[in-house]
Structures are given as C-alpha cells and as structure tokens.
mmCIF file of C-alpha atoms and ligand atoms in Angstrom:
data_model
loop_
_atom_site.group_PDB
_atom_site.id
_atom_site.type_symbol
_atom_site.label_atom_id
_atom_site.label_comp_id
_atom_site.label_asym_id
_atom_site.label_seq_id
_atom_site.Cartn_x
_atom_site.Cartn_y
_atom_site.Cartn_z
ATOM 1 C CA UNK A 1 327.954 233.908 5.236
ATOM 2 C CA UNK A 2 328.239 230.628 6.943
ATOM 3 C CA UNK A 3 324.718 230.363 7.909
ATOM 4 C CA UNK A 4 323.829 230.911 4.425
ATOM 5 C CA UNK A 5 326.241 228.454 2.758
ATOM 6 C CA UNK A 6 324.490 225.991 5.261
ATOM 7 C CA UNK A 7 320.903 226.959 4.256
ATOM 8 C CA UNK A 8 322.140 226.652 0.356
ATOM 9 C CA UNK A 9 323.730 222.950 1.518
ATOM 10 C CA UNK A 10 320.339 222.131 3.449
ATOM 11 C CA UNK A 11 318.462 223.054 0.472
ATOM 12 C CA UNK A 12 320.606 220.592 -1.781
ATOM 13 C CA UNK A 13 320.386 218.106 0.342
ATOM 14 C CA UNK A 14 316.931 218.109 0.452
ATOM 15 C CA UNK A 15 316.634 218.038 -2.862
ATOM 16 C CA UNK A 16 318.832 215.365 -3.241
ATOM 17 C CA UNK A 17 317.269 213.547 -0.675
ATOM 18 C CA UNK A 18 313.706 213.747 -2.002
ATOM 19 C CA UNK A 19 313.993 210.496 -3.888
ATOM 20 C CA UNK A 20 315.638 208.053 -0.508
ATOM 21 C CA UNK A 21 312.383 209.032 1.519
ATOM 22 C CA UNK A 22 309.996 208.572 -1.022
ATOM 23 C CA UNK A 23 311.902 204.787 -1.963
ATOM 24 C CA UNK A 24 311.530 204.551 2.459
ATOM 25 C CA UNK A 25 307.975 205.087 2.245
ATOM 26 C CA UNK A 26 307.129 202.581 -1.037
ATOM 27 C CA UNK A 27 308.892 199.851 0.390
ATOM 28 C CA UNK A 28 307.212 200.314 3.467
ATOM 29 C CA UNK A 29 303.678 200.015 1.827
ATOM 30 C CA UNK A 30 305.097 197.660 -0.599
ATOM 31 C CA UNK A 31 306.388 195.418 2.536
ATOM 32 C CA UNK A 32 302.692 195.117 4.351
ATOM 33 C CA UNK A 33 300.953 192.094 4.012
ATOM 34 C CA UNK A 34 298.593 192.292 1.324
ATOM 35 C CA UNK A 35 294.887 192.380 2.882
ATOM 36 C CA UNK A 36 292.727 189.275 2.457
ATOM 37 C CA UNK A 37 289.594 191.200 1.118
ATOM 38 C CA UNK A 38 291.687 193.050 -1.126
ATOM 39 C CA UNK A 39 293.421 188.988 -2.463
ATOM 40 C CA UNK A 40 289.693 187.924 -2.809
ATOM 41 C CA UNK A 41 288.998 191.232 -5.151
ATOM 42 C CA UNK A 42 291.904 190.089 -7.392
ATOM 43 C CA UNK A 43 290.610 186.426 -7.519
ATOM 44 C CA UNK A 44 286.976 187.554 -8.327
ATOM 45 C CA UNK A 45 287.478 190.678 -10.753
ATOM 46 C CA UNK A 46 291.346 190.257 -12.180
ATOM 47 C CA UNK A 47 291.773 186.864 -13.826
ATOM 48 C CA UNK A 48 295.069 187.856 -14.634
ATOM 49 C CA UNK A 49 296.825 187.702 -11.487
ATOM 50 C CA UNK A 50 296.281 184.292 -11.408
ATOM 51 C CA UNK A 51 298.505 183.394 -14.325
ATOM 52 C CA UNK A 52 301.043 185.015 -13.392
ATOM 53 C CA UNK A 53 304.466 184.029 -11.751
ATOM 54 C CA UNK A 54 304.661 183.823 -8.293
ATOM 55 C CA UNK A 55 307.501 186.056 -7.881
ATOM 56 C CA UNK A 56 305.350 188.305 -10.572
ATOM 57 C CA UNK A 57 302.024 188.156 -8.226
ATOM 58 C CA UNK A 58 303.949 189.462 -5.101
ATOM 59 C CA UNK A 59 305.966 192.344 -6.822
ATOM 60 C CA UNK A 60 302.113 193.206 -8.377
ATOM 61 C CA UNK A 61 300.754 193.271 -4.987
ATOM 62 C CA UNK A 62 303.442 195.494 -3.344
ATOM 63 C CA UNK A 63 303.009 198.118 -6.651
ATOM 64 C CA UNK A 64 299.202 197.811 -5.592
ATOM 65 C CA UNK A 65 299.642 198.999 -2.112
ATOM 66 C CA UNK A 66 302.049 201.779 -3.517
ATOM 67 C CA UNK A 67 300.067 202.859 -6.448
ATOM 68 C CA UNK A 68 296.288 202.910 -4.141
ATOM 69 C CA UNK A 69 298.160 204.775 -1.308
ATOM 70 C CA UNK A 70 300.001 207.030 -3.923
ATOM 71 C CA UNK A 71 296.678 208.118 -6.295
ATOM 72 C CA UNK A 72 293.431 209.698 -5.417
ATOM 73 C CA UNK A 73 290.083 208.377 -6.895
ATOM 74 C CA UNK A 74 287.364 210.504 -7.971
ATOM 75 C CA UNK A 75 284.024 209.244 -8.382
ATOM 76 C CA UNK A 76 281.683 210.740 -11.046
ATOM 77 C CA UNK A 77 277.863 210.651 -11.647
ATOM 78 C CA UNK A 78 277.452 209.335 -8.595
ATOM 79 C CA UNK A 79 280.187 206.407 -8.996
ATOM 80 C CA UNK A 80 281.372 204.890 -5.339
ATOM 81 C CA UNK A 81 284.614 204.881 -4.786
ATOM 82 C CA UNK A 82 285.343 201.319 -3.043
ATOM 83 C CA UNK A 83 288.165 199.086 -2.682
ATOM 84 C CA UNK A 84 286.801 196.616 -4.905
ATOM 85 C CA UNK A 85 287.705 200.108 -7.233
ATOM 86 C CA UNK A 86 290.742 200.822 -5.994
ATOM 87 C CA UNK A 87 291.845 196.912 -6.233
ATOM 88 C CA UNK A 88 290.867 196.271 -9.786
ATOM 89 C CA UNK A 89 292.141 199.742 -11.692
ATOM 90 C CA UNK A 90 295.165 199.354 -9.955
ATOM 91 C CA UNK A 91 295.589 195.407 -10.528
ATOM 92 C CA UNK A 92 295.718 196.296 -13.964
ATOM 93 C CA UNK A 93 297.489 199.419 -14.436
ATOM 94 C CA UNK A 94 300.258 197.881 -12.396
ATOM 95 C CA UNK A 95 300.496 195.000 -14.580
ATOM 96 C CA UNK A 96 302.534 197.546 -17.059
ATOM 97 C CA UNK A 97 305.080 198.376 -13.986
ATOM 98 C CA UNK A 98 305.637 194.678 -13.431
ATOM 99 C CA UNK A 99 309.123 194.603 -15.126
ATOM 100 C CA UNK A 100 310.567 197.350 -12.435
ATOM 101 C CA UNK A 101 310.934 195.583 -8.927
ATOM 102 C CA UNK A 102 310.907 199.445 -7.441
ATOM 103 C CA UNK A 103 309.086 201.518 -9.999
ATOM 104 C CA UNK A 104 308.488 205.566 -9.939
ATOM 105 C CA UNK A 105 304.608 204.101 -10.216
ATOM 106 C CA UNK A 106 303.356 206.871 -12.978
ATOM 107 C CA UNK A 107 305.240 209.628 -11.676
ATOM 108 C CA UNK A 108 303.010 212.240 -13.290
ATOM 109 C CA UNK A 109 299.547 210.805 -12.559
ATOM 110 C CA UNK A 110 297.625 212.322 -9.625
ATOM 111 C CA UNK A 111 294.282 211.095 -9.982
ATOM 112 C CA UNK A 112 291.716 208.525 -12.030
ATOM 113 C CA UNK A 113 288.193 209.448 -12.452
ATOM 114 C CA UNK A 114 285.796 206.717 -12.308
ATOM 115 C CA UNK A 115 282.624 206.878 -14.550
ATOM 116 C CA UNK A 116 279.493 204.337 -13.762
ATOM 117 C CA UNK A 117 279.368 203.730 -17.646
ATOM 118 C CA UNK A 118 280.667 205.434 -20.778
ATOM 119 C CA UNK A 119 281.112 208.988 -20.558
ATOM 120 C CA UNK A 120 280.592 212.089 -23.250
ATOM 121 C CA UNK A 121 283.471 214.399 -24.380
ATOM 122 C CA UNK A 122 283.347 216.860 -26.265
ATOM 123 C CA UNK A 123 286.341 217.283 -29.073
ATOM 124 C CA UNK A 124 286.576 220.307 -31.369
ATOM 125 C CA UNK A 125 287.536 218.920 -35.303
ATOM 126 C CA UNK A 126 289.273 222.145 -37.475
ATOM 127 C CA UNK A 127 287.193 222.128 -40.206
ATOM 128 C CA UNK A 128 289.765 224.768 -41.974
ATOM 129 C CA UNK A 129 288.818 228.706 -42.796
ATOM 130 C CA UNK A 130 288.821 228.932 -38.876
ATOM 131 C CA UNK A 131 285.846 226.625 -38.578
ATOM 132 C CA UNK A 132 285.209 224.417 -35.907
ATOM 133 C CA UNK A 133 283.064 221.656 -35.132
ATOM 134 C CA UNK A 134 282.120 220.305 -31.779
ATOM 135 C CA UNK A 135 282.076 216.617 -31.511
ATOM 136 C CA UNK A 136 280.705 214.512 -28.957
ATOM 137 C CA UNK A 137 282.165 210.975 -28.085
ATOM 138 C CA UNK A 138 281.052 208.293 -26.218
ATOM 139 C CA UNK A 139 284.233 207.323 -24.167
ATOM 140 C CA UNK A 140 285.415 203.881 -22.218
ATOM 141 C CA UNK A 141 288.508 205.431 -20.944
ATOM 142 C CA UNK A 142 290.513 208.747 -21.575
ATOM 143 C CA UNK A 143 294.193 209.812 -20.582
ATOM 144 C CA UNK A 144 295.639 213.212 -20.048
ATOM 145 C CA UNK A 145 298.925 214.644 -20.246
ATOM 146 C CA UNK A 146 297.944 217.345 -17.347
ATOM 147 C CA UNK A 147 297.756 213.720 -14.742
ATOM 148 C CA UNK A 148 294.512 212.527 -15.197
ATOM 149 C CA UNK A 149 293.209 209.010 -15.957
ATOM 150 C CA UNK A 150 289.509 208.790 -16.676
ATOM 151 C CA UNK A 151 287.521 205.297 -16.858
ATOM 152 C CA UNK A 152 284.332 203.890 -17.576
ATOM 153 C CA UNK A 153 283.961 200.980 -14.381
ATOM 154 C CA UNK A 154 281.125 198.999 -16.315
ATOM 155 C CA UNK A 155 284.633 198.683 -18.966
ATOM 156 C CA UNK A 156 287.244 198.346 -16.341
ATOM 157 C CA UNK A 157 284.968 195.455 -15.588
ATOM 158 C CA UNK A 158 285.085 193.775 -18.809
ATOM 159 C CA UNK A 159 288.184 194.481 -19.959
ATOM 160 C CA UNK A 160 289.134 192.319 -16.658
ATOM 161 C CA UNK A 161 286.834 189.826 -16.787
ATOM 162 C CA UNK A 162 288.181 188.458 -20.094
ATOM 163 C CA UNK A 163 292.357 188.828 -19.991
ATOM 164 C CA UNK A 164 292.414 187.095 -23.650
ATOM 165 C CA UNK A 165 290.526 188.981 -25.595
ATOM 166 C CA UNK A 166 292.704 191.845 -26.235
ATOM 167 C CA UNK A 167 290.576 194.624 -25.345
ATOM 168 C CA UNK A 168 291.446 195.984 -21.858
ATOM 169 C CA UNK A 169 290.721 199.488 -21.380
ATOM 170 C CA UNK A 170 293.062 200.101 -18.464
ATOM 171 C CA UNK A 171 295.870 198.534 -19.760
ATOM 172 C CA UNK A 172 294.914 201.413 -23.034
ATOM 173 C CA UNK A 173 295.058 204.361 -20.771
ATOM 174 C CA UNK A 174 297.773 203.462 -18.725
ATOM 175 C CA UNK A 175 300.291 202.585 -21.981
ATOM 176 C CA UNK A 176 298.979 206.507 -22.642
ATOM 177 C CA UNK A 177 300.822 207.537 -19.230
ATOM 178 C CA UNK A 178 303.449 205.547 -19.966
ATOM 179 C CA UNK A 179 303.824 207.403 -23.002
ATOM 180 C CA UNK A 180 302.923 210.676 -21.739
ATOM 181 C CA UNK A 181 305.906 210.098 -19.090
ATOM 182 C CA UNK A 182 308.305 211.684 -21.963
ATOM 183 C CA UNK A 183 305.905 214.611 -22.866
ATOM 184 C CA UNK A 184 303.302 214.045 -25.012
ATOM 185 C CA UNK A 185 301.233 210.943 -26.179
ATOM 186 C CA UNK A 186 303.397 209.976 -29.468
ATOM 187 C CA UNK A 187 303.949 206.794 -29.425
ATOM 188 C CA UNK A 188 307.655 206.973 -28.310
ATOM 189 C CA UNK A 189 307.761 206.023 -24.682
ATOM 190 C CA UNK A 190 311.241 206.949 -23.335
ATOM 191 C CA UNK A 191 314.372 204.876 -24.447
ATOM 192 C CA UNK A 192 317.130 205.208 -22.458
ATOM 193 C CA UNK A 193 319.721 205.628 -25.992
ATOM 194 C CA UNK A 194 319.543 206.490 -29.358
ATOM 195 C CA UNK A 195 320.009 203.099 -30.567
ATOM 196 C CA UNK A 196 317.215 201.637 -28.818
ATOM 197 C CA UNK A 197 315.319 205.101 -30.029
ATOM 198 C CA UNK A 198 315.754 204.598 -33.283
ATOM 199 C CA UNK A 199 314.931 200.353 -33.460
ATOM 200 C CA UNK A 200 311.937 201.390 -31.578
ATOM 201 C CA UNK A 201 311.111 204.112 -34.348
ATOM 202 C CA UNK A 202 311.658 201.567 -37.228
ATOM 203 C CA UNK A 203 309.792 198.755 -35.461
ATOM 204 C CA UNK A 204 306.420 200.515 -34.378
ATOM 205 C CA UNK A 205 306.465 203.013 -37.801
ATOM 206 C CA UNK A 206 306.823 199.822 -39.897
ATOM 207 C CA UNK A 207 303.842 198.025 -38.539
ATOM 208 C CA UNK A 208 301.351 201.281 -37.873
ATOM 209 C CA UNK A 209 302.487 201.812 -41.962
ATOM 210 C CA UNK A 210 301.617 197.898 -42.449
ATOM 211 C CA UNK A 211 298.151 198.307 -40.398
ATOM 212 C CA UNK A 212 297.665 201.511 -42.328
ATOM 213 C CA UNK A 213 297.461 199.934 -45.416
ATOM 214 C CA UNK A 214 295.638 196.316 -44.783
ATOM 215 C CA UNK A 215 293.363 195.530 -42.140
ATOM 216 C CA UNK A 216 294.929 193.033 -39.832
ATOM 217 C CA UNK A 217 292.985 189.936 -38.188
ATOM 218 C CA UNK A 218 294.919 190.500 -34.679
ATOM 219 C CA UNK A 219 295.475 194.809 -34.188
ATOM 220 C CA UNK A 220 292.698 196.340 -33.920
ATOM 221 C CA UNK A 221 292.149 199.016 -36.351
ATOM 222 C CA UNK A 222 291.504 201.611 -34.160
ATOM 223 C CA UNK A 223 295.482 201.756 -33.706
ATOM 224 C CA UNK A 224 295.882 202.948 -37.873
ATOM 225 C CA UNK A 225 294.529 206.237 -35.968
ATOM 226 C CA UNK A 226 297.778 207.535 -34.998
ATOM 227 C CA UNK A 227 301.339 206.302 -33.468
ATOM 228 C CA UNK A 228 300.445 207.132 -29.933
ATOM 229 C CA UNK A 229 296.862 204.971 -30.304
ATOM 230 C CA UNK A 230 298.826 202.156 -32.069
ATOM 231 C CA UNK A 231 301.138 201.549 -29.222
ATOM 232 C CA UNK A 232 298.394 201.436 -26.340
ATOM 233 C CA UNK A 233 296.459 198.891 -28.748
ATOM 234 C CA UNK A 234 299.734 196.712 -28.800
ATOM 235 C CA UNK A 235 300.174 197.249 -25.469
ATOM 236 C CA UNK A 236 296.672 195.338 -24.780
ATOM 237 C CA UNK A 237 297.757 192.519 -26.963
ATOM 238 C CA UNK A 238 301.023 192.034 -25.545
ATOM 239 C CA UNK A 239 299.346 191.387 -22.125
ATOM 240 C CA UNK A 240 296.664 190.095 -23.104
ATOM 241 C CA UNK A 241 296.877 187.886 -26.531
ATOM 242 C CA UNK A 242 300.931 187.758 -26.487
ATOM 243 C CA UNK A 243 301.622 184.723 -28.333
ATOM 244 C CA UNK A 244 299.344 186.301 -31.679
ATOM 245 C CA UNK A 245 300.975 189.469 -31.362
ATOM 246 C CA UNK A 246 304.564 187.989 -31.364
ATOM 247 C CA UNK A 247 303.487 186.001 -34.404
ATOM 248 C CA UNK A 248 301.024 188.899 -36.357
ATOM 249 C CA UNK A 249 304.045 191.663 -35.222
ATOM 250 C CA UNK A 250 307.605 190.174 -33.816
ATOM 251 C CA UNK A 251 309.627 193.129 -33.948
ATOM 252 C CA UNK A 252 306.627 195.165 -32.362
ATOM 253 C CA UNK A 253 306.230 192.276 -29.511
ATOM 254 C CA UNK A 254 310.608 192.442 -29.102
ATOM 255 C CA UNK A 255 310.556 196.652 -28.451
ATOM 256 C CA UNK A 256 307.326 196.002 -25.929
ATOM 257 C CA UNK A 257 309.432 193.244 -24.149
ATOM 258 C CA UNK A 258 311.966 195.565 -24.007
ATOM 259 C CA UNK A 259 310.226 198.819 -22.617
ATOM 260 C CA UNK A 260 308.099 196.636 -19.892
ATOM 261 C CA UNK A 261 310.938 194.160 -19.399
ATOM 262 C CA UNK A 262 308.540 191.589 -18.958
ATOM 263 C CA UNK A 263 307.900 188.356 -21.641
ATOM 264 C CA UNK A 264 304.306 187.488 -21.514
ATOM 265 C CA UNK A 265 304.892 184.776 -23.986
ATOM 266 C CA UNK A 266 306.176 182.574 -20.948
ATOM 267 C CA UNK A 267 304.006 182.873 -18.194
HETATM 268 ZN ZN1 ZN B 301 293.742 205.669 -26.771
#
C-alpha cells in the first residue's frame, strides 16, 4: 500500500515536474553564446534583427538556439537542410515570441518542411450533391494543425530580404501556429479572459467586415478570405509595415500589441 501511494506520488511529481526541466534545459541553450557564423546569417539574410532593440536582439537569439535545438527540419525535393536554414526560418518565426522573455516556443509544432521553390497541394472544393473537385495550388508556405510548418526557401528568402514590404511568408505561417495553439486556425488566438476575448472579437470582425466590403490600399486582400487568413496577413503588417497598419487599422494594431506584447511602432 505504501509502495504504491509512493509510485502514485512519483508519478505526480513527475508530471508536475515536466515543465522545471524543460525551463532548465531552454535557459541552458538560451544562455550559450550565440555562434558567430550563425550572427553573420542574421546580418546577411534577416534585415530585421538589425532594427531591433538591443535587449530585443539578445532575447531573439536565445529563442533561436531554443527553437533550432527544439524543431526538426525536413528537406524536400532535394532541399539541404543547412544552418543558413535553420538561422533564417527561425529568425523570423521567433520574431512573433519576442514579447515572452521565456516562451513555450510553439508548443505544438514538431517539424517545418523546407521546399526549394513553391510547392503543389492538392485541396478538394464541395461542389454540393456529393461532388468534389480536386484543386491544385501553387503554395509559398502552408501550416497544419497536426504540427507541421511547410515553406517555400526561394520565399523565406524574400519575405526576409525586404522586412517593409509586408509580405513575409514565415511570419504568415507562424501567426497560423499561433493560432492553431487554441485548436483550430480561426482567427482567435488564445486570450487569457473574456473581456480581452470579446474586444479581440469586435476589433478583428470589424475590420475583416470593413476589408470585406472595400478593397484596402494597406491589407492585402487575400485576408477578406476568412478570419483565420486575416489575422496572419495583419500579423505581417504589424512586423513588418507597423506604423500603416496602426493608421489603416488602430484597434486591429492595439489587440496585436496586446497578444505579442511587443510595439513595433517604436523600434
Ligand atoms: Zn494563410
């Protein structure tokens, strides 16, 4: 009776545990220096990093370490995985963890799957009367819900190599995981209460309505798709083109400040 009492407190424990040695081993990685070739990577193929805060450049680094020793990569059709991979995926998927000094670093994601160039899915459309159609898209990036990130390097590339633009298809995929981190891609990322819940709801459904119904000169229109697309095309622009966002969308650019705890506008 005792032994198993002891067994059933072991088993809590470890449970309970679980959490402590993983937060060891991250600031472990997150406390090695960061390697020079992997520094000269950021400089050449992340422009990013460089406008940054100081304080912000050396939390990104430590997520880095965490997030390449955390996550396999795949390489497909013959794509080499390298560190100059590694560096720049991570670089920017990290950029939407930069608000969290010790973050859970996409808790559900396992692995990213690296594509030379655009890839082809395939996508069945209802077409009613139990009719489907196959379709097959060109993709630069994809997310899943299952732990997958898939990318397109020749886009990873110039999403990168221009952080102004607006168009970054890391930062798209990732703001997908981020979403997917409270079930499925909807647009609702997780809120800690219902009050920040529901300004979140009226905020984001206000704007995707607004973008619905007039073309707008700063979101792309590919977010009038659907709520969970909207909010990974905001997500770009609030890295990447902050101070039109905050003026095209305010109350968007507030909730995005608030979920990423980060304020672009003043870096
Ligand atoms: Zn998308």
């Amino acid at each position: 009776m005792l032994a198993l009492a002891a067994a059933a407190l072991l088993a809590v424990l470890g449970v309970l545990a679980q959490p402590w040695w993983v937060e060891r081993r991250r600031a472990r990685l997150r406390a090695q220096p960061f390697a020079p070739a992997w520094r000269r990577i950021l400089r050449r193929r992340v422009p990013a990093v460089a406008h940054l805060p100081a304080d912000l450049q050396r939390r990104l680094k430590g997520h880095i370490q965490v997030f390449i020793a955390e996550k396999a990569f795949i390489g497909c059709q013959g794509q080499a995985i390298t560190d100059e991979v590694r560096v720049t995926i991570a670089a920017q998927a990290c950029l939407l963890l930069l608000g969290h000094a010790r973050s859970a670093c996409y808790p559900r994601l396992r692995q990213i799957l690296v594509y030379p160039e655009t890839f082809v899915t395939s996508r069945e459309r209802p077409l009613g009367h139990g009719l489907v159609q196959e379709q097959r898209l060109s993709m630069a990036g994809e997310s899943w819900s299952q732990g997958q990130v898939i990318l397109s390097w020749s886009d990873v590339l110039a999403g990168a190599a221009d952080p102004a633009d607006g168009h970054n298809v890391v930062l798209h995929e990732f703001a997908h995981q981020v979403d997917q981190d409270s079930g499925v891609a909807d647009g609702r990322p997780w809120r800690p209460n219902l009050g920040l819940r529901r300004r979140w709801a009226s905020a984001m459904d206000a704007a995707f309505e607004r973008l619905r119904l007039q073309p707008s000169e700063v979101i792309d229109s590919y977010g009038a798709s659907d709520p969970a697309e909207f909010f990974a095309v905001v997500t770009e622009l609030f890295f990447e083109r902050p101070q039109a966002l905050a003026a095209e969308a305010p109350a968007v650019y507030r909730e995005l400040a608030g979920l990423y705890r980060v304020d672009p506008l003043a870096w």
